[in-house]
Amino acid sequence: MKKSTTINVVEFGGKPITIEDINQLAIGKAKAKISTNKAWQKKIHKSADYLADVLRKNGIVYGVTTGYGESCTVDIPPSLMKELPAHLTRFHGCGLGDFFSSQEGLAIMGTRLASLTRGVSGIRLEVLQRISDLINKQIIPVIPQEGSVGASGDLTPLSYLAAVLLGDREVYYKGKINLTKAVYSAQKIKPLTFLPKEALALMNGTSVMTAIACIAYKRAEYLSQLTSRITALVLESVDGNEYHFDKDLFELKPHPGQNLVAQRIRGDLKPSIFEDAHRIQDRYSIRCAPHVIGVLEDSLPLMRQFIEIELNSANDNPLIDGEKGKIMHGGHFYGGHIAFAMDAMKIAIANLADLMDRQLALMMDQAVNRGLPRNLSGAKGERKLINHGLKAVQIGVSAWTAEALKNTMPASIFSRSTESHNQDKVSMGTIAARDCLRVLQLTEQVAAAMILATHQALRIRIREKEIILKELKPSIIKMLNDLKFLPFIEEDMPLDQTLRELIEKIQNQQLELYE
């Protein structure tokens, strides 16, 4: 998958934002731009102006003239109304756990901007422009991962974005964590002062879980392709039967994603060379690989739909439609669709880890690996006795797979009644998204081990002249050439740094796969 060096522009305002847009912002391959479209800017102004007009007429608006959550019955006097937004950011400053990375922080900023630019949040253009400017200057809120139940949206983590706009808390800048006020001072940036609903507009939405879902989606999409290629490498390593992926066979069970996976694997394989030396049917971890990977592949379009609709939705509360002169109190901050997508994705991804774990077991076992050496060691002669090849790597794969499978418990079923039973049914979408990232990480570790193992196995076959390199399909030859940096393991050696390098290449999608 070739990486472009072009810096793109993601325009916010009136145009749909895609998963790819958010990922491009996150990795610094795109700049944010606020639309200059006059009709769209008029809509933004009308929403903020209509709210101001309602307040002038002493109207009642949740979170503006009232307290928050269960405190909606508390009336806020006009003299204190201006202080209320800052208080919202402050009492939500209780996030714990690890921090989201700077890339994830950029994705969160872009995702929140996508929602607020729908033009019904009662927020000024100046605030939207400031978020865009911070993205482009790479001044990124440091956001703790823990503390959101996914309704009323991601209040606590998003409070760290709101607080940074006020000049508070900390930011990533130039690779370090700094006090926001220090960075602002150096950059001559003036902190904002929020109007009555702006803190609530920034914080009351699904943008953290949705941003993480955007990142997870691209990693899952790549893993589907990578696991297909790894299956082909396994098949060549153990001389499996390519006819398990026959086009006519798969037309009889026409799940489109499953058939695409079979097509990818089929295109990577040379015809079998054995006629009677092995089983007529390979084990399930080979024969059923398209059926396992295909579940993820067939799920991706629905997951994209869920994520991108959420990404392009107005999901705070209340919503202010200035054009229709309407204030709407509702529950669009509820992250149920993202929670479902992330719970489903982590199950499909963990199944890939389990598939590869079984494929590695097949390759390592001399009883069934069709002549490969014990533990895939490249040692010869007497040196075989003290060399252990990938024995410990297989143990690691078992551990990573087990942890991935353990983390598949759906988070969305663990709703908790909270905040004096006002938030009595919540989505847990952010926990589901964070779980999904963990399962992705573990599965990418398994994939790295499998790349190492299949590379070793094929190098052994080529060394022993059991495979002639030029007879392999061009896609497999290119993959082997791309992996020339990997060591051939003849003598035992530490492999942790090699695995880390492979994981980084997987996560940066640097191994070219299918068009």
Coordinates of C-alpha atoms in Angstrom, one line a residue:
M1 CA 0.0 0.0 0.0
K2 CA 1.9 3.1 -1.2
K3 CA 1.9 6.2 0.9
S4 CA 1.4 9.6 -0.6
T5 CA 3.6 12.4 0.5
T6 CA 1.0 15.0 -0.6
I7 CA -0.6 17.1 2.1
N8 CA -4.3 17.2 1.5
V9 CA -6.9 19.6 2.8
V10 CA -10.0 18.5 4.8
E11 CA -12.7 21.1 4.5
F12 CA -15.1 21.3 7.4
G13 CA -18.5 22.9 6.7
G14 CA -21.2 21.6 4.4
K15 CA -19.3 18.6 3.0
P16 CA -19.3 15.1 4.4
I17 CA -16.2 14.0 6.3
T18 CA -14.8 10.5 5.8
I19 CA -13.0 8.0 7.9
E20 CA -10.0 8.6 5.6
D21 CA -10.2 12.3 6.2
I22 CA -9.9 11.8 10.0
N23 CA -7.0 9.4 9.6
Q24 CA -5.2 11.8 7.3
L25 CA -5.5 14.5 9.9
A26 CA -4.3 12.2 12.6
I27 CA -1.1 11.2 10.8
G28 CA -0.3 14.8 9.7
K29 CA -1.0 14.1 6.0
A30 CA -3.8 16.7 5.8
K31 CA -4.6 20.2 7.0
A32 CA -7.9 21.3 8.3
K33 CA -9.8 24.1 6.7
I34 CA -13.0 25.9 7.7
S35 CA -15.3 26.4 4.8
T36 CA -15.7 29.9 3.3
N37 CA -19.1 29.1 1.9
K38 CA -21.3 32.0 2.7
A39 CA -24.5 30.0 3.1
W40 CA -22.9 27.6 5.5
Q41 CA -21.3 30.4 7.5
K42 CA -24.7 32.0 7.7
K43 CA -26.1 28.8 9.2
I44 CA -23.4 28.8 11.9
H45 CA -24.1 32.4 12.7
K46 CA -27.9 31.9 12.8
S47 CA -27.6 29.1 15.3
A48 CA -25.5 31.2 17.7
D49 CA -27.6 34.3 17.1
Y50 CA -30.9 32.5 17.7
L51 CA -29.7 31.1 21.0
A52 CA -28.6 34.6 22.1
D53 CA -32.0 36.0 21.1
V54 CA -33.8 33.3 23.2
L55 CA -31.6 34.2 26.2
R56 CA -32.4 37.9 25.8
K57 CA -36.0 37.0 26.0
N58 CA -35.4 35.0 29.2
G59 CA -36.0 31.6 27.5
I60 CA -35.1 28.4 29.2
V61 CA -32.3 26.3 27.6
Y62 CA -30.8 23.3 29.2
G63 CA -27.2 23.7 30.2
V64 CA -27.4 27.5 29.6
T65 CA -30.0 28.7 32.0
T66 CA -30.0 25.5 34.0
G67 CA -27.5 23.2 35.6
Y68 CA -26.2 20.1 33.9
G69 CA -27.6 16.6 33.9
E70 CA -29.9 15.9 36.9
S71 CA -29.2 19.5 37.9
C72 CA -31.4 20.6 34.9
T73 CA -34.0 21.6 37.5
V74 CA -31.6 24.2 39.0
D75 CA -32.1 27.7 37.5
I76 CA -28.9 29.7 36.8
P77 CA -29.3 33.4 37.4
P78 CA -28.2 35.7 34.6
S79 CA -25.4 37.0 36.7
L80 CA -23.7 33.6 36.9
M81 CA -24.5 32.4 33.4
K82 CA -21.2 33.5 31.9
E83 CA -19.3 31.5 34.5
L84 CA -21.2 28.2 33.9
P85 CA -19.2 27.0 30.8
A86 CA -15.8 27.2 32.5
H87 CA -17.3 25.3 35.5
L88 CA -18.4 22.5 33.2
T89 CA -14.8 22.1 31.9
R90 CA -13.4 22.2 35.4
F91 CA -15.5 19.6 37.2
H92 CA -15.1 17.2 34.3
G93 CA -11.3 17.4 34.7
C94 CA -11.2 14.0 36.4
G95 CA -10.1 11.7 33.6
L96 CA -7.7 8.9 34.5
G97 CA -5.7 6.1 32.8
D98 CA -3.2 6.3 30.0
F99 CA -3.4 9.3 27.7
F100 CA -4.6 9.1 24.1
S101 CA -1.6 9.6 21.8
S102 CA -1.1 12.8 19.8
Q103 CA -2.4 11.1 16.7
E104 CA -5.6 10.0 18.5
G105 CA -5.9 13.5 19.9
L106 CA -5.8 15.0 16.4
A107 CA -8.5 12.5 15.3
I108 CA -10.6 13.5 18.3
M109 CA -10.3 17.2 17.4
G110 CA -11.2 16.6 13.7
T111 CA -14.1 14.4 14.7
R112 CA -15.5 17.1 17.1
L113 CA -15.1 19.7 14.4
A114 CA -17.0 17.5 12.0
S115 CA -20.0 17.4 14.3
L116 CA -19.9 21.1 15.3
T117 CA -19.8 22.2 11.7
R118 CA -23.2 20.8 11.1
G119 CA -24.4 24.2 12.2
V120 CA -26.9 23.4 14.9
S121 CA -24.8 23.6 18.1
G122 CA -25.1 27.3 18.9
I123 CA -21.3 27.8 18.7
R124 CA -19.4 30.7 17.1
L125 CA -17.4 30.4 13.9
E126 CA -14.4 31.7 15.9
V127 CA -14.4 28.6 18.1
L128 CA -14.5 26.3 15.1
Q129 CA -11.7 28.3 13.5
R130 CA -9.6 27.9 16.6
I131 CA -9.9 24.1 16.7
S132 CA -8.9 24.1 13.0
D133 CA -5.9 26.3 13.8
L134 CA -4.7 24.1 16.7
I135 CA -4.9 21.0 14.4
N136 CA -2.8 22.7 11.8
K137 CA -0.3 24.0 14.4
Q138 CA -0.2 20.4 16.0
I139 CA -1.2 21.8 19.4
I140 CA -3.1 18.8 20.7
P141 CA -4.9 18.3 24.0
V142 CA -3.5 15.7 26.3
I143 CA -6.7 13.6 27.0
P144 CA -7.0 10.7 29.5
Q145 CA -8.6 7.6 28.1
E146 CA -10.8 6.7 31.1
G147 CA -13.9 8.4 32.4
S148 CA -16.6 8.2 29.7
V149 CA -19.8 6.1 29.8
G150 CA -20.6 7.1 26.2
A151 CA -23.7 9.2 27.1
S152 CA -24.0 12.1 27.6
G153 CA -21.4 11.5 25.0
D154 CA -17.7 11.8 26.0
L155 CA -18.1 14.6 28.5
T156 CA -14.9 14.0 30.6
P157 CA -12.4 13.3 27.8
L158 CA -13.8 16.2 25.6
S159 CA -13.5 18.5 28.6
Y160 CA -9.8 18.4 27.9
L161 CA -10.3 19.8 24.4
A162 CA -12.7 22.5 25.8
A163 CA -10.2 23.4 28.6
V164 CA -7.3 23.8 26.1
L165 CA -9.4 26.3 24.1
L166 CA -9.7 28.3 27.4
G167 CA -5.9 28.1 27.8
D168 CA -6.0 25.5 30.6
R169 CA -4.4 22.0 31.1
E170 CA -1.8 20.5 28.9
V171 CA -1.0 19.9 25.2
Y172 CA 1.3 17.8 23.0
Y173 CA 3.5 20.2 21.1
K174 CA 6.7 19.4 19.2
G175 CA 6.8 15.9 20.7
K176 CA 6.5 17.0 24.3
I177 CA 3.8 17.6 26.9
N178 CA 3.6 21.3 27.8
L179 CA 1.3 23.5 29.8
T180 CA -1.2 25.0 27.4
K181 CA -0.7 28.5 28.7
A182 CA 3.1 28.3 28.0
V183 CA 2.5 27.1 24.4
Y184 CA -0.1 29.8 23.9
S185 CA 2.3 32.5 25.2
A186 CA 5.1 31.3 22.9
Q187 CA 2.7 31.2 19.9
K188 CA 0.9 34.5 20.8
I189 CA -2.4 32.7 20.9
K190 CA -5.1 34.3 23.0
P191 CA -7.3 31.9 25.0
L192 CA -11.0 31.9 24.2
T193 CA -13.8 32.9 26.5
F194 CA -16.9 30.8 25.9
L195 CA -20.4 32.0 25.4
P196 CA -23.1 30.3 27.4
K197 CA -23.5 27.0 25.4
E198 CA -20.1 26.6 23.9
A199 CA -18.5 24.4 26.5
L200 CA -21.5 22.1 26.4
A201 CA -21.4 22.0 22.6
L202 CA -17.8 21.0 22.7
M203 CA -18.1 18.3 25.4
N204 CA -21.6 16.8 24.9
G205 CA -21.1 14.4 22.0
T206 CA -19.7 11.1 20.7
S207 CA -16.4 12.4 19.2
V208 CA -13.9 10.5 21.2
M209 CA -15.4 7.1 20.5
T210 CA -16.0 8.0 16.9
A211 CA -12.5 9.2 16.4
I212 CA -11.1 6.0 17.8
A213 CA -13.5 4.1 15.6
C214 CA -12.1 5.9 12.6
I215 CA -8.6 4.8 13.5
A216 CA -9.7 1.3 14.3
Y217 CA -11.5 0.9 11.0
K218 CA -8.4 1.6 8.9
R219 CA -6.3 -0.8 11.0
A220 CA -9.0 -3.5 10.6
E221 CA -9.3 -2.9 6.9
Y222 CA -5.5 -3.4 6.5
L223 CA -5.5 -6.5 8.8
S224 CA -8.1 -8.2 6.6
Q225 CA -5.8 -7.8 3.7
L226 CA -2.7 -8.7 5.7
T227 CA -4.2 -11.9 7.1
S228 CA -5.2 -12.9 3.5
R229 CA -1.6 -12.5 2.4
I230 CA -0.3 -14.4 5.5
T231 CA -2.6 -17.3 4.7
A232 CA -1.1 -17.5 1.2
L233 CA 2.4 -17.5 2.8
V234 CA 1.4 -20.3 5.2
L235 CA -0.1 -22.3 2.3
E236 CA 3.2 -22.0 0.3
S237 CA 5.1 -22.9 3.5
V238 CA 3.3 -26.1 4.1
D239 CA 2.4 -27.0 0.5
G240 CA -1.3 -26.7 1.0
N241 CA -4.0 -27.2 -1.5
E242 CA -4.8 -24.1 -3.6
Y243 CA -8.0 -25.7 -4.9
H244 CA -9.7 -24.9 -1.5
F245 CA -10.0 -21.4 -2.9
D246 CA -11.5 -22.3 -6.3
K247 CA -13.6 -19.6 -7.9
D248 CA -16.5 -22.0 -8.7
L249 CA -16.5 -23.3 -5.2
F250 CA -16.9 -19.8 -3.7
E251 CA -19.6 -18.8 -6.1
L252 CA -21.7 -21.4 -4.3
K253 CA -21.6 -19.4 -1.1
P254 CA -21.6 -15.9 -2.4
H255 CA -20.8 -13.7 0.6
P256 CA -19.0 -10.9 -1.3
G257 CA -16.3 -10.2 1.3
Q258 CA -15.6 -13.8 1.8
N259 CA -15.3 -14.3 -1.9
L260 CA -12.9 -11.3 -2.2
V261 CA -10.7 -12.9 0.5
A262 CA -10.7 -16.2 -1.5
Q263 CA -9.8 -14.3 -4.6
R264 CA -6.9 -12.5 -2.9
I265 CA -5.5 -15.8 -1.6
R266 CA -6.1 -17.6 -4.9
G267 CA -4.2 -14.9 -6.8
D268 CA -1.2 -15.3 -4.5
L269 CA -0.8 -19.1 -5.0
K270 CA 1.0 -21.3 -7.5
P271 CA -0.6 -24.7 -8.3
S272 CA 0.1 -27.5 -5.8
I273 CA 3.1 -29.6 -6.7
F274 CA 2.1 -32.7 -4.7
E275 CA -0.4 -35.1 -6.1
D276 CA -0.6 -37.9 -3.5
A277 CA 1.8 -36.9 -0.7
H278 CA -0.6 -35.2 1.6
R279 CA -4.2 -34.8 2.7
I280 CA -6.9 -34.2 0.2
Q281 CA -8.3 -31.5 2.6
D282 CA -6.2 -29.1 4.6
R283 CA -7.0 -28.3 8.1
Y284 CA -9.6 -25.7 8.8
S285 CA -7.1 -22.9 9.6
I286 CA -6.1 -23.0 6.0
R287 CA -9.3 -24.3 4.2
C288 CA -11.7 -22.0 6.1
A289 CA -9.5 -18.9 6.2
P290 CA -11.7 -17.0 3.7
H291 CA -14.7 -17.8 5.9
V292 CA -13.0 -16.4 9.0
I293 CA -11.5 -13.3 7.4
G294 CA -14.6 -12.8 5.3
V295 CA -16.7 -12.1 8.3
L296 CA -14.7 -9.0 9.0
E297 CA -14.5 -8.1 5.3
D298 CA -18.3 -8.4 4.9
S299 CA -18.8 -6.4 8.1
L300 CA -16.7 -3.4 7.1
P301 CA -19.3 -1.7 4.9
L302 CA -21.9 -1.7 7.7
M303 CA -19.2 -0.5 10.2
R304 CA -18.2 2.3 7.8
Q305 CA -21.9 3.3 7.5
F306 CA -22.3 3.5 11.3
I307 CA -19.0 5.4 11.8
E308 CA -19.4 7.9 9.0
I309 CA -23.1 8.7 9.8
E310 CA -22.0 9.3 13.5
L311 CA -19.0 11.3 12.3
N312 CA -21.2 13.6 10.2
S313 CA -24.0 13.9 12.8
A314 CA -24.9 16.7 15.2
N315 CA -24.6 14.8 18.4
D316 CA -24.7 17.3 21.3
N317 CA -27.7 18.5 23.3
P318 CA -29.6 20.7 23.0
L319 CA -29.5 21.4 19.2
I320 CA -30.1 24.9 18.0
D321 CA -31.7 25.3 14.6
G322 CA -31.5 29.0 13.9
E323 CA -33.0 28.7 10.4
K324 CA -36.2 27.1 11.8
G325 CA -36.1 29.0 15.0
K326 CA -36.1 25.8 17.0
I327 CA -34.3 24.4 20.1
M328 CA -34.4 20.7 20.4
H329 CA -33.6 18.7 23.5
G330 CA -32.8 15.1 22.9
G331 CA -30.3 12.3 23.2
H332 CA -28.1 12.3 20.1
F333 CA -25.0 12.1 22.4
Y334 CA -25.8 8.4 22.9
G335 CA -23.1 6.3 21.2
G336 CA -25.0 3.1 20.6
H337 CA -24.0 2.7 17.0
I338 CA -20.3 3.2 17.6
A339 CA -20.5 0.8 20.6
F340 CA -22.1 -1.9 18.5
A341 CA -19.6 -1.4 15.6
M342 CA -16.6 -1.5 18.0
D343 CA -17.9 -4.6 19.9
A344 CA -18.5 -6.3 16.6
M345 CA -15.1 -5.3 15.2
K346 CA -13.1 -6.5 18.1
I347 CA -14.8 -10.0 17.9
A348 CA -14.0 -10.2 14.1
I349 CA -10.4 -9.0 14.7
A350 CA -9.8 -11.4 17.6
N351 CA -10.9 -14.2 15.3
L352 CA -8.1 -13.3 12.9
A353 CA -5.6 -13.6 15.8
D354 CA -7.1 -17.0 16.6
L355 CA -6.8 -18.1 13.0
M356 CA -3.2 -17.1 12.7
D357 CA -2.4 -18.7 16.0
R358 CA -3.7 -22.0 14.6
Q359 CA -1.8 -21.5 11.4
L360 CA 1.4 -21.0 13.3
A361 CA 0.7 -24.2 15.3
L362 CA 0.4 -26.0 12.1
M363 CA 3.7 -24.7 10.7
M364 CA 5.6 -25.5 13.9
D365 CA 4.4 -29.1 14.4
Q366 CA 6.6 -31.6 12.6
A367 CA 3.8 -34.1 12.5
V368 CA 1.8 -31.9 10.1
N369 CA 4.0 -29.2 8.6
R370 CA 5.1 -31.4 5.7
G371 CA 8.8 -31.5 6.3
L372 CA 9.7 -28.2 7.9
P373 CA 12.2 -28.4 10.8
R374 CA 11.2 -28.4 14.5
N375 CA 10.3 -24.8 15.6
L376 CA 11.3 -23.5 12.1
S377 CA 14.9 -23.4 13.2
G378 CA 17.4 -22.9 10.4
A379 CA 20.2 -24.7 12.2
K380 CA 21.9 -27.7 10.6
G381 CA 23.7 -30.7 11.8
E382 CA 24.7 -30.9 15.4
R383 CA 23.6 -27.2 15.9
K384 CA 20.0 -28.4 15.7
L385 CA 20.3 -29.8 19.2
I386 CA 20.8 -26.4 21.0
N387 CA 18.8 -24.1 18.7
H388 CA 15.1 -23.5 19.3
G389 CA 14.0 -21.3 16.4
L390 CA 10.6 -19.7 17.0
K391 CA 9.6 -21.8 20.0
A392 CA 9.2 -18.8 22.3
V393 CA 7.6 -16.7 19.6
Q394 CA 4.8 -19.3 19.4
I395 CA 4.3 -19.1 23.2
G396 CA 4.0 -15.3 22.7
V397 CA 1.5 -15.7 20.0
S398 CA -0.6 -18.0 22.3
A399 CA -0.5 -15.3 25.0
W400 CA -1.4 -12.4 22.7
T401 CA -4.2 -14.4 21.1
A402 CA -5.6 -15.4 24.5
E403 CA -5.6 -11.8 25.6
A404 CA -7.3 -10.7 22.4
L405 CA -10.0 -13.3 22.8
K406 CA -10.5 -12.3 26.5
N407 CA -11.1 -8.7 25.5
T408 CA -14.0 -9.5 23.2
M409 CA -16.6 -9.3 25.9
P410 CA -19.1 -6.7 24.6
A411 CA -18.7 -3.4 26.5
S412 CA -22.1 -2.1 25.3
I413 CA -24.0 -4.6 27.5
F414 CA -22.5 -3.1 30.6
S415 CA -24.7 0.0 30.9
R416 CA -24.6 1.6 34.3
S417 CA -27.2 4.0 35.8
T418 CA -25.3 7.0 36.8
E419 CA -25.5 10.7 37.7
S420 CA -28.5 10.4 40.0
H421 CA -30.2 8.1 37.5
N422 CA -30.4 10.8 34.9
Q423 CA -28.0 8.9 32.8
D424 CA -29.8 5.6 33.5
K425 CA -29.0 3.9 30.2
V426 CA -25.6 4.6 28.6
S427 CA -23.7 3.2 25.6
M428 CA -20.2 2.5 26.9
G429 CA -19.1 3.3 23.4
T430 CA -15.7 4.7 24.4
I431 CA -14.8 1.7 26.4
A432 CA -15.8 -0.5 23.4
A433 CA -13.6 1.6 21.1
R434 CA -10.7 1.4 23.5
D435 CA -11.1 -2.3 23.9
C436 CA -11.1 -2.6 20.1
L437 CA -7.8 -0.8 19.9
R438 CA -6.3 -3.2 22.4
V439 CA -7.5 -6.2 20.4
L440 CA -6.1 -4.7 17.2
Q441 CA -2.7 -4.2 18.9
L442 CA -2.6 -7.8 20.1
T443 CA -3.7 -9.1 16.7
E444 CA -1.1 -6.9 14.9
Q445 CA 1.5 -8.5 17.2
V446 CA 0.3 -12.0 16.2
A447 CA 0.5 -10.9 12.5
A448 CA 4.1 -9.7 13.0
A449 CA 5.0 -13.1 14.4
M450 CA 3.3 -14.8 11.5
I451 CA 5.2 -12.7 9.0
L452 CA 8.5 -13.7 10.7
A453 CA 7.5 -17.3 10.8
T454 CA 6.4 -17.6 7.1
H455 CA 9.4 -15.7 6.0
Q456 CA 11.6 -18.2 7.9
A457 CA 9.7 -21.2 6.5
L458 CA 9.9 -20.1 2.9
R459 CA 13.6 -19.2 3.2
I460 CA 14.2 -22.8 4.5
R461 CA 12.2 -24.3 1.6
I462 CA 14.2 -22.2 -0.8
R463 CA 17.5 -23.1 0.8
E464 CA 16.7 -26.8 0.6
K465 CA 15.5 -26.3 -3.0
E466 CA 12.0 -27.5 -2.1
I467 CA 10.7 -24.3 -3.6
I468 CA 12.1 -22.5 -6.6
L469 CA 11.8 -18.8 -5.9
K470 CA 11.0 -17.8 -9.5
E471 CA 8.1 -20.2 -9.6
L472 CA 6.2 -18.3 -6.8
K473 CA 3.6 -15.8 -7.8
P474 CA 5.0 -12.2 -8.3
S475 CA 3.0 -10.9 -5.3
I476 CA 4.7 -13.5 -3.0
I477 CA 8.2 -12.8 -4.5
K478 CA 7.7 -9.1 -3.9
M479 CA 6.6 -9.7 -0.3
L480 CA 9.7 -11.7 0.3
N481 CA 11.8 -9.0 -1.2
D482 CA 10.1 -6.4 1.0
L483 CA 11.0 -8.6 4.0
K484 CA 14.7 -8.8 3.3
F485 CA 15.4 -6.8 6.4
L486 CA 14.3 -9.8 8.5
P487 CA 17.0 -12.1 9.8
F488 CA 17.2 -15.8 8.8
I489 CA 17.2 -17.5 12.1
E490 CA 19.9 -20.1 12.1
E491 CA 21.3 -19.5 15.6
D492 CA 19.0 -18.5 18.5
M493 CA 18.7 -14.7 18.9
P494 CA 16.4 -12.2 20.6
L495 CA 13.6 -11.3 18.3
D496 CA 11.7 -8.6 20.3
Q497 CA 13.2 -5.6 18.3
T498 CA 12.5 -7.4 15.0
L499 CA 8.9 -8.0 16.0
R500 CA 8.6 -4.3 17.1
E501 CA 9.9 -3.2 13.7
L502 CA 7.4 -5.4 12.0
I503 CA 4.5 -4.2 14.2
E504 CA 5.4 -0.6 13.3
K505 CA 5.4 -1.4 9.6
I506 CA 2.0 -3.1 10.0
Q507 CA 0.5 -0.1 11.9
N508 CA 1.9 2.4 9.4
Q509 CA 0.6 0.1 6.6
Q510 CA 4.0 0.0 4.9
L511 CA 3.8 -3.5 3.6
E512 CA 2.2 -3.3 0.1
L513 CA -0.7 -5.8 -0.2
Y514 CA -3.6 -5.8 -2.6
E515 CA -4.9 -3.0 -4.9

